[in-house]
XYZ file of C-alpha atoms in Angstrom:
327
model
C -41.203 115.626 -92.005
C -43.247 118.865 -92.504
C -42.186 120.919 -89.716
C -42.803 124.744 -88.844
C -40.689 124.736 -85.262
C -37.579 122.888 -85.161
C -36.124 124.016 -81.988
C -32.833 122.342 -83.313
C -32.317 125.039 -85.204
C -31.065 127.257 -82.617
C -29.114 124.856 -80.982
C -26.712 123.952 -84.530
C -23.600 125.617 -83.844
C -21.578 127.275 -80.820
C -21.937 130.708 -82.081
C -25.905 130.387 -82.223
C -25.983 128.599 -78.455
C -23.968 131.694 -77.159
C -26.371 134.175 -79.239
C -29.327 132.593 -77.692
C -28.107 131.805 -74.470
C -30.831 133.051 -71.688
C -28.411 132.753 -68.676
C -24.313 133.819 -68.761
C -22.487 133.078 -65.457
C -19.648 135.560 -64.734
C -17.397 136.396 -62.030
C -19.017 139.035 -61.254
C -21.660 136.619 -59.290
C -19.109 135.533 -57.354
C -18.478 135.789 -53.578
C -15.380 133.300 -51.828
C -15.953 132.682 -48.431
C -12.597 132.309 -46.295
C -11.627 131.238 -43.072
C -9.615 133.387 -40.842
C -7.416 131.609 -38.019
C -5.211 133.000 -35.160
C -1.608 133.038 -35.228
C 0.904 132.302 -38.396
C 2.281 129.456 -40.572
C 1.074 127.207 -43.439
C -2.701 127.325 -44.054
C -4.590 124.155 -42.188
C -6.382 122.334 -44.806
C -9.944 121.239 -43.949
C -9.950 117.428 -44.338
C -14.053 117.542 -45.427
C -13.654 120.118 -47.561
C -10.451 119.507 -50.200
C -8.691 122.225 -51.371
C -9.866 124.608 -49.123
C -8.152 126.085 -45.851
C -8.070 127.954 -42.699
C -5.072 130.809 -43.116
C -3.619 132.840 -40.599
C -3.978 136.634 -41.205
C -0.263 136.778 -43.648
C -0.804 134.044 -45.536
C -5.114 134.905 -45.827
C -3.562 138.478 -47.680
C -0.892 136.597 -50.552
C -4.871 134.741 -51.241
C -6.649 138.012 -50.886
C -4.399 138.922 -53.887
C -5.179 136.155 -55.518
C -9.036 136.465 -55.579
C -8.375 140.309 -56.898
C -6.374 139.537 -59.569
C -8.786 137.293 -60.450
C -11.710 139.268 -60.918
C -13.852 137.734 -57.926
C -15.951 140.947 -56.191
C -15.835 140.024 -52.532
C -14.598 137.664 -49.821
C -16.842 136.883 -47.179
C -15.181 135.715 -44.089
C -15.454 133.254 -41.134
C -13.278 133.508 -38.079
C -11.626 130.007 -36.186
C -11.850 131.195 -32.679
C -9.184 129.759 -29.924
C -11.470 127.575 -27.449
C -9.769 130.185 -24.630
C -10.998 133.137 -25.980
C -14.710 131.907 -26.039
C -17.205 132.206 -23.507
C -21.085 132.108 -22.452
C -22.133 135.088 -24.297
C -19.899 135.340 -27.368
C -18.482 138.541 -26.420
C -14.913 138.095 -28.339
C -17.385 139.251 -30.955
C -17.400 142.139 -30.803
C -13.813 142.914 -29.117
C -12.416 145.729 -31.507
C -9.015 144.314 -31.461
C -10.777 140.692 -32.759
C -9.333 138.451 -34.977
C -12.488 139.576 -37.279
C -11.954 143.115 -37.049
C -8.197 142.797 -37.518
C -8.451 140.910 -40.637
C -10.826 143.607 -42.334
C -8.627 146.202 -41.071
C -5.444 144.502 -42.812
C -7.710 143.596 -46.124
C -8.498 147.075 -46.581
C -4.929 148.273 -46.253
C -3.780 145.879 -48.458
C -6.510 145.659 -51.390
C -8.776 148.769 -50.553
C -11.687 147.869 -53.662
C -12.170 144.138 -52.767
C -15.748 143.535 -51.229
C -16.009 142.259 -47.508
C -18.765 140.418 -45.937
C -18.396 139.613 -42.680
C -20.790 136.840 -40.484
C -22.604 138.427 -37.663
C -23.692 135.359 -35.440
C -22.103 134.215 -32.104
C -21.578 130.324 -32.803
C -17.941 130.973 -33.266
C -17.583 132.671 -30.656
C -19.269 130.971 -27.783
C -18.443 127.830 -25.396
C -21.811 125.980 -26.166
C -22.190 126.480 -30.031
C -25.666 128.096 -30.473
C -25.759 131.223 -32.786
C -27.638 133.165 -29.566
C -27.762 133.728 -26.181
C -29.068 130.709 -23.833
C -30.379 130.577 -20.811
C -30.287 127.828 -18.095
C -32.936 125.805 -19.374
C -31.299 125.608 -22.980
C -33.622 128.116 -24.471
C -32.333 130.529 -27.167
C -32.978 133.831 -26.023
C -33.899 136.152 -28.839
C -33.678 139.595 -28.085
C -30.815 139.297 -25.796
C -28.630 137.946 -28.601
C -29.954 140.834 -30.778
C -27.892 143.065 -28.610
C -24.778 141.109 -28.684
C -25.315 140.678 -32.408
C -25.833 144.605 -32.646
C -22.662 145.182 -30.480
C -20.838 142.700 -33.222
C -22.033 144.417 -36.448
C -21.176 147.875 -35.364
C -17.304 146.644 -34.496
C -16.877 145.212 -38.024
C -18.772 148.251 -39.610
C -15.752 150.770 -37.755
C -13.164 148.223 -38.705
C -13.698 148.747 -42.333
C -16.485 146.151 -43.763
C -18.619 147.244 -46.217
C -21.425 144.570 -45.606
C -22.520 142.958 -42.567
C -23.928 139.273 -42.778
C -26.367 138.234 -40.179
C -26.679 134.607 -40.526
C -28.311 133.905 -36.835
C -32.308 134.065 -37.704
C -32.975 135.790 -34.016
C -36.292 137.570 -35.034
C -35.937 141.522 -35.882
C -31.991 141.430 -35.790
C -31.839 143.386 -39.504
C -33.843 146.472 -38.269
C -31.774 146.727 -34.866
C -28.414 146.867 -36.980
C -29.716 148.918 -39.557
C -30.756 151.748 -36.988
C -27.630 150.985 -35.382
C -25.229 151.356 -38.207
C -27.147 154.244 -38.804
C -26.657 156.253 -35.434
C -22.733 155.284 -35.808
C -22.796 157.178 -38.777
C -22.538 153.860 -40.904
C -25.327 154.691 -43.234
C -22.805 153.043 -46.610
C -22.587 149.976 -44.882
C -24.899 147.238 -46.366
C -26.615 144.447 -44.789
C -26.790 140.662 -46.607
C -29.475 138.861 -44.467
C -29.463 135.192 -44.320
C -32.732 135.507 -44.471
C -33.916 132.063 -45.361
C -31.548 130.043 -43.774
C -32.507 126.389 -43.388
C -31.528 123.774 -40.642
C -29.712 122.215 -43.103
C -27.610 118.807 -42.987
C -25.471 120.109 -45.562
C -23.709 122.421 -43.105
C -21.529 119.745 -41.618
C -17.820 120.171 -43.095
C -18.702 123.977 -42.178
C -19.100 123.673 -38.862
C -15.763 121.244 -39.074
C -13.935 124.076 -40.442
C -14.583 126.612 -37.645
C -15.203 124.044 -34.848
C -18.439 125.616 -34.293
C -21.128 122.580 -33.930
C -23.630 123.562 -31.302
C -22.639 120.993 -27.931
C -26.045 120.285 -26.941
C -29.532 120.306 -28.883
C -29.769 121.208 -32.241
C -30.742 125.190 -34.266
C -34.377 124.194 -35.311
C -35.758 126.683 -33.038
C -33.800 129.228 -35.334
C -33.355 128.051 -38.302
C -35.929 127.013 -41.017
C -37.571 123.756 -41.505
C -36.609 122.560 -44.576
C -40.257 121.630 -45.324
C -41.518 125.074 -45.996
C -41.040 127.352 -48.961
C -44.089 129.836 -47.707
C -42.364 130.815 -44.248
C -39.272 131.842 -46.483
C -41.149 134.373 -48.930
C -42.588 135.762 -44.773
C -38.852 136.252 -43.128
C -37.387 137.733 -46.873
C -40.573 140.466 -46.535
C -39.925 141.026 -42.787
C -35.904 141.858 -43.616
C -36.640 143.517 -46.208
C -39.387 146.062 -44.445
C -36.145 145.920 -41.424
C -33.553 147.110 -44.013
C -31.983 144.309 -45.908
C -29.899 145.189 -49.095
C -29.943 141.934 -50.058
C -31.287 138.402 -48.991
C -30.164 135.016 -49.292
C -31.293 131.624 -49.506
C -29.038 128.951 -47.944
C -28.512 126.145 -48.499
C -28.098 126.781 -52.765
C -28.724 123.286 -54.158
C -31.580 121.282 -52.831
C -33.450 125.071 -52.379
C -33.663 126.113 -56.018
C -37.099 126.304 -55.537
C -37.049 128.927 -52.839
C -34.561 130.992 -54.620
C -37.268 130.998 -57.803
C -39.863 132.258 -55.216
C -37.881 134.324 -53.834
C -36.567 135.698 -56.930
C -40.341 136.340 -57.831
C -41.737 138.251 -55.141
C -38.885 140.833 -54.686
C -36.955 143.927 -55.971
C -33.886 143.304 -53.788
C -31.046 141.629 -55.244
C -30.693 137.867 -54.290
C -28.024 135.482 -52.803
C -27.519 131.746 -52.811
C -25.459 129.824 -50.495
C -23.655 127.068 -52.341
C -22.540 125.630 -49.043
C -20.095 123.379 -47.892
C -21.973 120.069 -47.610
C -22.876 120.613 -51.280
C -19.054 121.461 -52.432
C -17.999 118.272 -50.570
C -19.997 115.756 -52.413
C -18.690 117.430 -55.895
C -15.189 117.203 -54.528
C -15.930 113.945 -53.392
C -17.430 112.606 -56.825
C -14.607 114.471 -58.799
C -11.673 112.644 -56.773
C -13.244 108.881 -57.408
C -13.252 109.998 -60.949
C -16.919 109.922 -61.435
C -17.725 113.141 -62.583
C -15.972 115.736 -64.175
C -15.492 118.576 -61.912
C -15.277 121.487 -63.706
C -18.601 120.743 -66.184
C -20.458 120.014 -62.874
C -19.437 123.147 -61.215
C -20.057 125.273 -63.938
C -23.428 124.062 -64.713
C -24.508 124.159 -61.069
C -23.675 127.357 -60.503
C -25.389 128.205 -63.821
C -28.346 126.692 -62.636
C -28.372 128.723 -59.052
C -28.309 131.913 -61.292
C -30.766 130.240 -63.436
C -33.327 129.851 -60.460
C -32.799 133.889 -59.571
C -29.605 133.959 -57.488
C -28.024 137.688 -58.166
C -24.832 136.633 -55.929
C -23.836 133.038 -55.521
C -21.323 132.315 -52.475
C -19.390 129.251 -53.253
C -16.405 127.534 -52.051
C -15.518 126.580 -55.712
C -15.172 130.772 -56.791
C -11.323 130.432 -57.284
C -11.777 127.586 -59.641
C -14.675 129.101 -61.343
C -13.309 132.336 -61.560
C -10.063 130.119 -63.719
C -12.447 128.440 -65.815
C -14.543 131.142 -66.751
C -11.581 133.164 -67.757
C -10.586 129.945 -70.195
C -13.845 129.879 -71.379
């Protein structure tokens, strides 16, 4: 055969794949969530979500150490709240002596240059579930959960976080912290919005973890439908104009589309959720045998950073982080 282009070529050995390779996952894109329970004593494993774990505050720092050593930026971290210290109006949130604020507090003491993210939403910290405010006829109220949220940002900002998270989708929350970070004198504290955050079936073993599923109705009134691409390119404009440093698309997987849009049409660095819905089925696939776990991890998180994620947040970090390191 008389051929010009053989893309073959450039595919013949390893050393000309890696020259030529368009997209190089690191460690660097890395962010581990945790979870963050009360009390002390061997971590709790999550039944729906092998090998990972809700730690009590001693145990959560000999990980911290862990994720340091190897190379992994930031944590970003979810508290288990005692059903006695929840109420109505999610106001545990923003107690200053909180398990949330506590645990930043002892991070920073113990491994000052690792990243924290910390959630700002109430559904861990409220009787009914609901990431806002509701009223009697099971409406979520929008601007009265702004202030709680507010409240809540501003405690983890003076316990030591360096970005807050808002993953509740109440309308105008990122330009109510951002001037309120900004009047506590908090102007080097970032915000991640979860700004296109879907209602998402693939949240379940999440909400498992924390014991967080709403007890009545569902979050469609809040979160996106997962029909629409457009609306998400309109709420990643609106945080951005409020103050977002960076914005995220979540779920990861079944949204690569989104992130590429997203990716497109802004200057802001970008985040995917690889949520927990998504790292159970791999976990799932891996312990019947059927796939092999670290080749499918690696290559879907390649792909995420492929579509335009900047920052990936993924339950499989520590493993990556290992593998990448062998590679």
């Amino acid at each position: 055969m008389q051929l010009t282009h053989r893309p073959r070529r450039l595919r013949y050995s390893p050393a000309i794949r890696r020259l030529v390779q368009e997209t190089v996952l690191s460690v660097n894109d890395l962010i581990y969530p945790m979870f963050v329970m009360e009390g002390e004593g061997e971590p709790v494993p999550i039944p729906s979500m092998p090998g990972c774990f809700r730690y009590a505050l001693d145990r959560l720092l000999v990980e911290i150490k862990t994720i340091a050593e190897l190379g992994i930026p930031g944590i970003a971290l979810f508290p288990v709240i005692p059903e006695h210290k929840k109420d109505d109006q999610g106001s545990e949130s923003f107690n200053p002596d909180g398990l949330v604020q506590r645990t930043v507090k002892a991070i920073k003491s113990l491994v000052p240059d690792i990243l924290i993210f910390t959630d700002v939403a109430l559904d861990p910290f409220t009787t009914h579930g609901h990431d806002g405010l509701v009223d009697a006829q099971g409406r979520i109220l929008n601007d009265e959960t702004v202030d709680v949220l507010v409240k809540m940002a501003v405690s983890q900002a003076q316990a030591g976080t360096d970005f807050v998270a808002p993953s509740d989708m109440m309308d105008g929350r990122v330009g109510a912290i951002r001037a309120a970070l900004d009047a506590a004198g908090y102007t080097e504290v970032g915000i991640l919005a979860y700004s296109a955050k879907y209602a998402s079936a693939y949240y379940g073993p999440f909400r498992d973890a924390l014991d967080s599923a709403p007890k009545f109705g569902d979050k469609k009134t809040y979160q996106m439908n997962p029909a629409n691409s457009r609306e998400a390119l309109k709420e990643i404009e609106l945080d951005i104009q409020e103050g977002a440093d960076i914005v995220m698309v979540k779920p990861a997987l079944a949204y690569m589309d989104v992130i590429y849009q997203v990716k497109m049409h802004t200057d802001v660095p970008v985040a995917a959720y690889n949520v927990s819905g998504e790292y159970a089925m791999v976990k799932a696939a891996a312990q019947n045998g059927w796939i092999d776990e670290k080749k499918i991890v690696l290559e879907t998180l390649t792909a995420m950073k492929r579509a335009g994620a900047d920052v990936i947040l993924t339950y499989h970090a520590v493993d990556a982080a290992r593998w990448l390191s062998d590679n």
